Short mmCIF file of C-alpha atoms in Angstrom, two decimals:
data_model
loop_
_atom_site.label_atom_id
_atom_site.label_comp_id
_atom_site.label_asym_id
_atom_site.label_seq_id
_atom_site.Cartn_x
_atom_site.Cartn_y
_atom_site.Cartn_z
CA MET A 1 -60.70 -54.17 12.99
CA LYS A 2 -63.38 -53.26 10.46
CA LEU A 3 -64.54 -55.37 7.58
CA PHE A 4 -64.11 -53.78 4.18
CA LYS A 5 -65.70 -54.33 0.80
CA CYS A 6 -64.62 -53.79 -2.77
CA GLN A 7 -66.20 -50.60 -4.15
CA VAL A 8 -66.43 -52.23 -7.59
CA CYS A 9 -68.05 -55.61 -6.89
CA ASP A 10 -68.98 -55.53 -3.16
CA GLN A 11 -66.74 -58.51 -2.35
CA LEU A 12 -65.97 -58.59 1.37
CA LEU A 13 -62.33 -57.78 2.08
CA TYR A 14 -59.90 -58.10 4.94
CA PHE A 15 -57.23 -55.72 6.10
CA GLU A 16 -54.34 -57.59 4.51
CA ASN A 17 -55.95 -58.13 1.08
CA SER A 18 -54.07 -56.69 -1.88
CA LEU A 19 -56.24 -58.09 -4.68
CA CYS A 20 -59.99 -58.58 -5.00
CA VAL A 21 -60.42 -62.23 -5.95
CA LYS A 22 -63.82 -61.50 -7.50
CA CYS A 23 -63.11 -58.59 -9.86
CA ASN A 24 -59.26 -58.64 -9.82
CA HIS A 25 -58.89 -54.98 -8.85
CA ARG A 26 -55.76 -54.01 -6.95
CA LEU A 27 -56.51 -53.03 -3.38
CA GLY A 28 -54.84 -50.54 -1.08
CA TYR A 29 -55.62 -49.24 2.39
CA LEU A 30 -55.68 -45.47 2.84
CA PRO A 31 -55.33 -44.44 6.51
CA ASP A 32 -56.58 -40.93 5.71
CA ASP A 33 -60.14 -42.23 5.39
CA GLU A 34 -59.74 -45.69 6.99
CA THR A 35 -60.88 -47.32 3.76
CA MET A 36 -59.72 -50.18 1.59
CA HIS A 37 -59.76 -48.82 -1.96
CA ALA A 38 -60.10 -50.72 -5.21
CA VAL A 39 -57.72 -48.90 -7.56
CA GLU A 40 -56.87 -48.76 -11.24
CA ALA A 41 -53.61 -47.69 -12.86
CA THR A 42 -53.12 -44.26 -14.44
CA GLY A 43 -49.53 -44.23 -15.64
CA GLU A 44 -47.42 -44.41 -12.49
CA ALA A 45 -50.36 -43.44 -10.30
CA TRP A 46 -53.47 -45.26 -9.10
CA HIS A 47 -56.98 -43.96 -8.72
CA ALA A 48 -60.27 -45.27 -7.42
CA PRO A 49 -62.80 -46.12 -10.16
CA GLY A 50 -64.96 -43.08 -10.80
CA ALA A 51 -62.48 -40.72 -9.14
CA PRO A 52 -59.69 -40.18 -11.71
CA ASP A 53 -58.54 -36.94 -10.10
CA ARG A 54 -57.79 -38.54 -6.74
CA LEU A 55 -54.39 -40.12 -7.30
CA PHE A 56 -52.35 -42.44 -5.08
CA ARG A 57 -49.27 -44.56 -5.17
CA PHE A 58 -48.46 -47.63 -3.15
CA CYS A 59 -46.02 -47.60 -0.26
CA ALA A 60 -42.51 -48.46 -1.46
CA ASN A 61 -42.64 -51.67 0.57
CA VAL A 62 -45.30 -53.05 -1.77
CA ASP A 63 -42.42 -54.26 -3.95
CA LEU A 64 -41.36 -56.55 -1.08
CA ASN A 65 -44.94 -57.74 -0.50
CA ALA A 66 -44.70 -56.23 2.97
CA CYS A 67 -47.35 -53.50 2.77
CA ASN A 68 -50.65 -52.73 1.00
CA TRP A 69 -51.10 -49.12 2.17
CA LEU A 70 -51.54 -46.13 -0.13
CA VAL A 71 -49.85 -42.72 -0.13
CA GLN A 72 -51.33 -39.58 -1.68
CA MET A 73 -49.65 -39.03 -5.05
CA ASP A 74 -48.72 -35.43 -4.20
CA SER A 75 -46.94 -36.49 -1.00
CA ALA A 76 -43.16 -36.30 -0.85
CA GLU A 77 -43.14 -39.53 1.15
CA HIS A 78 -42.22 -42.85 -0.48
CA PHE A 79 -43.44 -44.92 2.46
CA CYS A 80 -46.87 -45.09 4.07
CA LEU A 81 -47.76 -43.79 7.52
CA ALA A 82 -46.80 -47.12 9.11
CA CYS A 83 -43.67 -48.01 7.14
CA ARG A 84 -41.96 -44.63 7.54
CA HIS A 85 -41.52 -45.57 11.22
CA ASN A 86 -39.15 -48.39 10.24
CA ARG A 87 -35.55 -47.58 11.11
CA THR A 88 -33.99 -50.99 10.44
CA ILE A 89 -35.29 -53.94 8.47
CA PRO A 90 -33.49 -57.29 8.25
CA ASP A 91 -31.24 -58.40 5.42
CA ILE A 92 -33.87 -59.24 2.81
CA SER A 93 -31.42 -61.22 0.69
CA HIS A 94 -32.20 -64.12 3.06
CA PRO A 95 -35.66 -65.57 2.25
CA ALA A 96 -36.26 -66.57 5.89
CA ASN A 97 -35.62 -62.99 7.02
CA ILE A 98 -38.02 -61.42 4.56
CA GLU A 99 -40.77 -63.91 5.39
CA ALA A 100 -40.35 -63.21 9.11
CA TRP A 101 -40.37 -59.47 8.49
CA ARG A 102 -43.57 -59.73 6.44
CA LYS A 103 -45.30 -61.42 9.36
CA MET A 104 -44.12 -58.60 11.61
CA GLU A 105 -45.39 -55.95 9.23
CA ILE A 106 -48.86 -57.51 9.35
CA ALA A 107 -48.85 -57.14 13.14
CA LYS A 108 -47.31 -53.67 13.05
CA HIS A 109 -49.85 -52.38 10.52
CA ARG A 110 -52.67 -53.66 12.74
CA LEU A 111 -51.10 -51.76 15.63
CA PHE A 112 -50.97 -48.59 13.54
CA TYR A 113 -54.60 -49.03 12.51
CA SER A 114 -55.52 -48.75 16.21
CA LEU A 115 -53.10 -45.94 17.04
CA LEU A 116 -54.44 -43.85 14.17
CA LYS A 117 -58.07 -44.55 15.06
CA LEU A 118 -57.36 -43.44 18.63
CA HIS A 119 -55.69 -40.23 17.37
CA LEU A 120 -52.55 -40.92 19.37
CA PRO A 121 -49.34 -38.94 18.76
CA LEU A 122 -47.23 -40.67 16.11
CA ALA A 123 -44.09 -38.70 15.30
CA ASN A 124 -41.35 -40.55 13.44
CA ARG A 125 -37.65 -39.68 13.52
CA MET A 126 -38.01 -37.19 10.66
CA ASP A 127 -40.64 -35.35 12.69
CA ASP A 128 -38.89 -35.79 16.03
CA PRO A 129 -35.21 -36.84 15.66
CA GLN A 130 -34.79 -37.42 19.40
CA ALA A 131 -37.96 -39.20 20.51
CA GLY A 132 -39.95 -40.22 17.45
CA LEU A 133 -41.28 -43.79 17.33
CA VAL A 134 -39.19 -46.16 15.21
CA PHE A 135 -38.78 -49.91 14.79
CA ASP A 136 -35.68 -52.06 14.44
CA PHE A 137 -36.42 -55.53 13.07
CA LEU A 138 -33.30 -57.53 13.84
CA ALA A 139 -32.06 -61.04 13.19
CA ASP A 140 -29.68 -62.67 15.67
CA PRO A 141 -26.05 -61.82 14.83
CA PRO A 142 -23.65 -64.57 13.69
CA ASP A 143 -21.67 -64.42 16.97
CA GLY A 144 -24.35 -66.49 18.71
CA SER A 145 -25.83 -63.68 20.77
CA ARG A 146 -29.57 -63.05 20.72
CA VAL A 147 -31.58 -59.94 19.97
CA THR A 148 -33.90 -58.91 22.79
CA THR A 149 -37.33 -57.51 22.01
CA GLY A 150 -37.94 -54.29 23.92
CA HIS A 151 -38.33 -50.51 23.95
CA ALA A 152 -35.91 -47.71 24.76
CA ASP A 153 -36.40 -43.99 24.11
CA GLY A 154 -38.84 -44.43 21.26
CA VAL A 155 -37.00 -47.34 19.62
CA ILE A 156 -38.92 -50.62 19.56
CA THR A 157 -36.62 -53.55 18.81
CA VAL A 158 -38.27 -56.76 17.66
CA SER A 159 -36.38 -60.02 17.33
CA LEU A 160 -37.10 -61.89 14.10
CA ARG A 161 -37.25 -65.08 16.15
CA GLU A 162 -40.67 -63.99 17.38
CA ALA A 163 -42.04 -64.59 13.87
CA ASP A 164 -41.15 -68.29 14.15
CA ASP A 165 -44.27 -69.98 15.53
CA SER A 166 -42.39 -72.89 17.11
CA GLU A 167 -39.80 -70.57 18.69
CA ARG A 168 -42.48 -68.27 20.04
CA GLU A 169 -44.49 -71.19 21.44
CA ALA A 170 -41.40 -72.59 23.14
CA ARG A 171 -40.72 -69.19 24.65
CA ARG A 172 -44.34 -68.89 25.78
CA THR A 173 -44.13 -72.26 27.51
CA GLN A 174 -40.78 -71.46 29.11
CA MET A 175 -42.14 -68.18 30.46
CA ARG A 176 -45.40 -69.83 31.59
CA GLU A 177 -47.42 -67.32 29.58
CA PRO A 178 -50.99 -68.10 28.49
CA TYR A 179 -50.72 -65.83 25.45
CA ARG A 180 -47.82 -64.75 23.21
CA THR A 181 -48.35 -63.30 19.72
CA LEU A 182 -46.61 -60.86 17.41
CA LEU A 183 -49.51 -58.42 17.66
CA GLY A 184 -49.37 -58.72 21.44
CA HIS A 185 -45.67 -57.81 21.37
CA PHE A 186 -46.29 -54.72 19.27
CA ARG A 187 -49.13 -53.52 21.47
CA HIS A 188 -47.08 -54.18 24.61
CA GLU A 189 -43.93 -52.38 23.44
CA ALA A 190 -45.98 -49.47 22.12
CA GLY A 191 -47.31 -49.12 25.66
CA HIS A 192 -43.81 -48.24 26.86
CA TYR A 193 -43.60 -45.50 24.24
CA TYR A 194 -46.97 -44.09 25.25
CA TRP A 195 -46.10 -44.16 28.93
CA ASP A 196 -43.37 -41.70 27.98
CA LYS A 197 -45.61 -39.59 25.76
CA LEU A 198 -48.88 -39.56 27.70
CA VAL A 199 -47.81 -40.06 31.32
CA ARG A 200 -44.31 -38.65 31.70
CA ASP A 201 -44.54 -35.87 29.11
CA GLU A 202 -48.08 -34.83 30.07
CA ASN A 203 -47.35 -34.63 33.82
CA LYS A 204 -49.59 -37.51 34.84
CA ILE A 205 -47.00 -39.52 36.73
CA GLU A 206 -48.61 -39.06 40.14
CA GLU A 207 -52.00 -40.17 38.83
CA CYS A 208 -50.37 -43.19 37.25
CA ARG A 209 -48.46 -44.08 40.42
CA ALA A 210 -51.66 -44.00 42.44
CA ILE A 211 -53.02 -46.81 40.29
CA PHE A 212 -50.01 -48.81 39.07
CA GLY A 213 -47.43 -48.16 41.77
CA ASP A 214 -44.12 -46.32 41.91
CA GLU A 215 -42.17 -46.84 38.69
CA ARG A 216 -39.00 -45.56 40.40
CA GLU A 217 -38.50 -49.07 41.79
CA ALA A 218 -35.27 -50.47 40.28
CA TYR A 219 -36.48 -51.98 37.01
CA ALA A 220 -33.73 -54.56 36.46
CA ASN A 221 -33.97 -55.78 40.06
CA ALA A 222 -37.75 -56.08 39.81
CA LEU A 223 -37.55 -58.15 36.63
CA GLN A 224 -34.88 -60.42 38.09
CA ARG A 225 -37.03 -60.97 41.16
CA HIS A 226 -39.95 -61.86 38.91
CA TYR A 227 -37.89 -64.36 36.91
CA ASP A 228 -36.42 -65.89 40.07
CA TRP A 229 -39.54 -66.08 42.22
CA GLY A 230 -42.51 -65.49 39.96
CA PRO A 231 -45.53 -63.29 40.72
CA PRO A 232 -47.30 -63.06 44.10
CA ALA A 233 -49.67 -65.93 44.82
CA ASP A 234 -52.70 -63.64 44.62
CA TRP A 235 -51.55 -61.69 41.55
CA GLN A 236 -54.85 -62.17 39.68
CA ASN A 237 -56.58 -59.88 42.17
CA ASP A 238 -54.54 -56.91 40.99
CA TYR A 239 -52.90 -57.66 37.64
CA ILE A 240 -54.03 -58.58 34.14
CA SER A 241 -51.11 -60.99 33.74
CA ALA A 242 -48.37 -62.51 35.84
CA TYR A 243 -45.78 -60.41 34.04
CA ALA A 244 -47.70 -57.23 34.90
CA ALA A 245 -46.86 -57.92 38.56
CA ALA A 246 -43.13 -57.58 37.87
CA HIS A 247 -42.94 -53.77 37.87
CA PRO A 248 -45.33 -50.78 37.59
CA TRP A 249 -44.09 -50.07 34.05
CA GLU A 250 -44.98 -53.59 32.99
CA ASP A 251 -48.32 -53.32 34.74
CA PHE A 252 -49.09 -50.19 32.73
CA VAL A 253 -48.01 -51.58 29.36
CA GLU A 254 -49.75 -54.92 29.86
CA SER A 255 -52.93 -52.99 30.68
CA TRP A 256 -52.32 -50.82 27.60
CA ALA A 257 -51.95 -53.89 25.36
CA HIS A 258 -55.11 -55.46 26.75
CA TYR A 259 -57.06 -52.27 26.21
CA LEU A 260 -56.10 -52.44 22.52
CA HIS A 261 -56.94 -56.17 22.43
CA ILE A 262 -60.42 -55.44 23.75
CA VAL A 263 -61.22 -52.37 21.67
CA ASP A 264 -60.06 -53.81 18.37
CA THR A 265 -61.67 -57.22 18.91
CA LEU A 266 -64.96 -55.57 19.81
CA GLU A 267 -64.81 -53.58 16.58
CA THR A 268 -64.28 -56.85 14.70
CA ALA A 269 -67.27 -58.37 16.49
CA ALA A 270 -69.38 -55.34 15.57
CA SER A 271 -68.28 -55.55 11.93
CA PHE A 272 -69.39 -59.18 11.76
CA GLY A 273 -72.64 -58.44 13.56
CA VAL A 274 -71.68 -60.70 16.45
CA ASN A 275 -74.15 -60.53 19.31
CA VAL A 276 -74.27 -62.81 22.34
CA ARG A 277 -77.44 -63.96 24.07
CA PRO A 278 -77.19 -67.50 25.47
CA LYS A 279 -80.50 -69.37 25.35
CA LEU A 280 -80.07 -70.58 28.92
CA ASP A 281 -79.27 -67.08 30.19
CA LEU A 282 -82.82 -66.05 31.06
CA LYS A 283 -81.72 -62.93 32.93
CA GLY A 284 -79.50 -61.67 30.12
CA GLU A 285 -76.42 -61.53 32.33
CA LEU A 286 -74.22 -62.78 29.48
CA ALA A 287 -75.92 -60.82 26.70
CA ALA A 288 -73.92 -58.41 24.58
CA LYS A 289 -74.60 -56.35 21.48
CA VAL A 290 -71.81 -54.16 20.14
CA ASP A 291 -73.97 -51.40 18.67
CA PHE A 292 -71.41 -48.64 19.31
CA ASP A 293 -67.94 -47.74 18.09
CA PRO A 294 -65.52 -49.31 20.62
CA TYR A 295 -62.84 -46.81 19.59
CA ARG A 296 -65.16 -44.01 20.72
CA ALA A 297 -66.71 -45.65 23.79
CA GLU A 298 -67.61 -43.11 26.47
CA SER A 299 -66.39 -45.32 29.30
CA VAL A 300 -64.40 -48.44 30.00
CA GLU A 301 -67.49 -49.94 31.66
CA LYS A 302 -69.31 -49.91 28.32
CA LEU A 303 -66.40 -51.78 26.76
CA ILE A 304 -66.18 -54.36 29.54
CA ASP A 305 -69.96 -54.97 29.60
CA SER A 306 -69.72 -56.10 25.97
CA TRP A 307 -66.32 -57.72 26.21
CA LEU A 308 -66.97 -60.23 28.98
CA PRO A 309 -69.86 -62.05 27.27
CA ILE A 310 -68.11 -62.09 23.90
CA ALA A 311 -64.85 -63.35 25.41
CA PHE A 312 -66.79 -66.06 27.25
CA ALA A 313 -68.48 -67.12 24.02
CA VAL A 314 -65.37 -67.25 21.82
CA ASN A 315 -63.39 -69.02 24.54
CA ASN A 316 -66.01 -71.76 24.61
CA ILE A 317 -66.14 -71.96 20.81
CA ASN A 318 -62.38 -72.51 20.81
CA ARG A 319 -62.68 -75.20 23.47
CA SER A 320 -65.17 -77.01 21.24
CA MET A 321 -62.37 -77.26 18.66
CA GLY A 322 -59.84 -78.42 21.23
CA GLN A 323 -58.06 -75.08 21.06
CA PRO A 324 -56.90 -72.89 23.97
CA ASP A 325 -58.95 -69.90 25.04
CA VAL A 326 -58.74 -66.87 22.78
CA TYR A 327 -58.67 -64.62 25.86
CA PRO A 328 -57.28 -66.59 28.85
CA PHE A 329 -57.40 -63.70 31.31
CA LEU A 330 -59.54 -62.60 34.24
CA LEU A 331 -60.66 -59.01 34.67
CA SER A 332 -60.84 -58.24 38.38
CA GLU A 333 -62.23 -54.98 39.68
CA ASN A 334 -58.70 -53.64 40.19
CA VAL A 335 -57.72 -54.60 36.64
CA ILE A 336 -60.82 -52.87 35.23
CA ASN A 337 -59.84 -49.74 37.16
CA LYS A 338 -56.44 -49.87 35.48
CA LEU A 339 -58.05 -50.29 32.07
CA GLY A 340 -60.22 -47.30 32.97
CA PHE A 341 -57.10 -45.21 33.55
CA ILE A 342 -55.79 -46.24 30.11
CA HIS A 343 -59.15 -45.32 28.57
CA ARG A 344 -59.19 -41.88 30.18
CA LEU A 345 -55.54 -41.30 29.29
CA ILE A 346 -56.14 -42.07 25.63
CA HIS A 347 -59.34 -40.06 25.31
CA SER A 348 -58.47 -37.12 27.56
CA GLU A 349 -58.76 -34.03 25.37
CA ARG A 350 -57.49 -36.06 22.42
CA LYS A 351 -58.10 -34.34 19.10
CA PRO A 352 -58.26 -36.01 15.67
CA ALA A 353 -54.91 -36.01 13.90
CA THR A 354 -54.51 -33.32 11.27
CA ALA A 355 -52.66 -33.20 7.97
CA ARG A 356 -52.90 -36.94 7.46
CA GLY A 357 -52.70 -36.45 3.73
CA ASN A 358 -49.04 -35.46 3.92
CA GLY A 359 -48.28 -38.06 6.53
CA ARG A 360 -47.69 -35.76 9.48
CA ILE A 361 -49.40 -36.72 12.72
#
């Protein structure tokens, strides 16, 4: 994630900011140019200072404090590029529901930031009624049953319970997971969607099987085996996480999620000018300088060479505060090969999205 600054007063800004605390300008993110804009009102429209002819409006979800993205004023769309993928939102008459949904929108918008930067296909159900990507944000029904987070045919369902920190931590502990976050969920479930779009639909199944295994293995049986018996004893030699060992689909999407973790965190490190060169490391084996765009890296090796030292550093900084590791995962040679497949899949003949101004990807 990039750092941003206010064009009026140069105050540093973050992705979720909606108001500059220094000059009090309204702020809105425009995905067309990947910029946070300071804006001023012109009737019902908004414009950047010094550019009165370039008019925007805010996404309709700004009224619910759930979005800070801008839409071109001449667009027929009421929602931004991210929010028009919402199919179902929870009953917002309940304060707990709307607060949980707002947390989810923060994570979802960060996911979309990455998907757009990587120029990945992003049809919604207006563009593609059968297989467009949509989200259902669901609260548990009153009958006592529970919503399950997951993906099916382009529909990503997210349980509102995942926005409850104590509930999510309890679930993480129960599942013996070292890491469980809302952003991680969104990146993981999006991986299922992109397996369909980039592997199945682009005839790369055999290549994928050669690396991740045969996805035709009975999925439900594989998951039940994983829950009953856990992963193989030597799973860290071949998988990024224990859950990745459950089934080739899960191996792919866990690798997909971690690729996004790495790329976006490296961009954040670059934005903050974070470099790593331990004083005791005389050979420079743990040195890293992110002087390239991680979203445009020419190889996965370039990403990993920077990622390992930075992950080592931030993990140790966290430990100094008595906190768990930021990145509690090992990257074996086999795992790096899988991340390399994801890298090549994403960047293979990928062209920049066109017609972003009208919201069509």
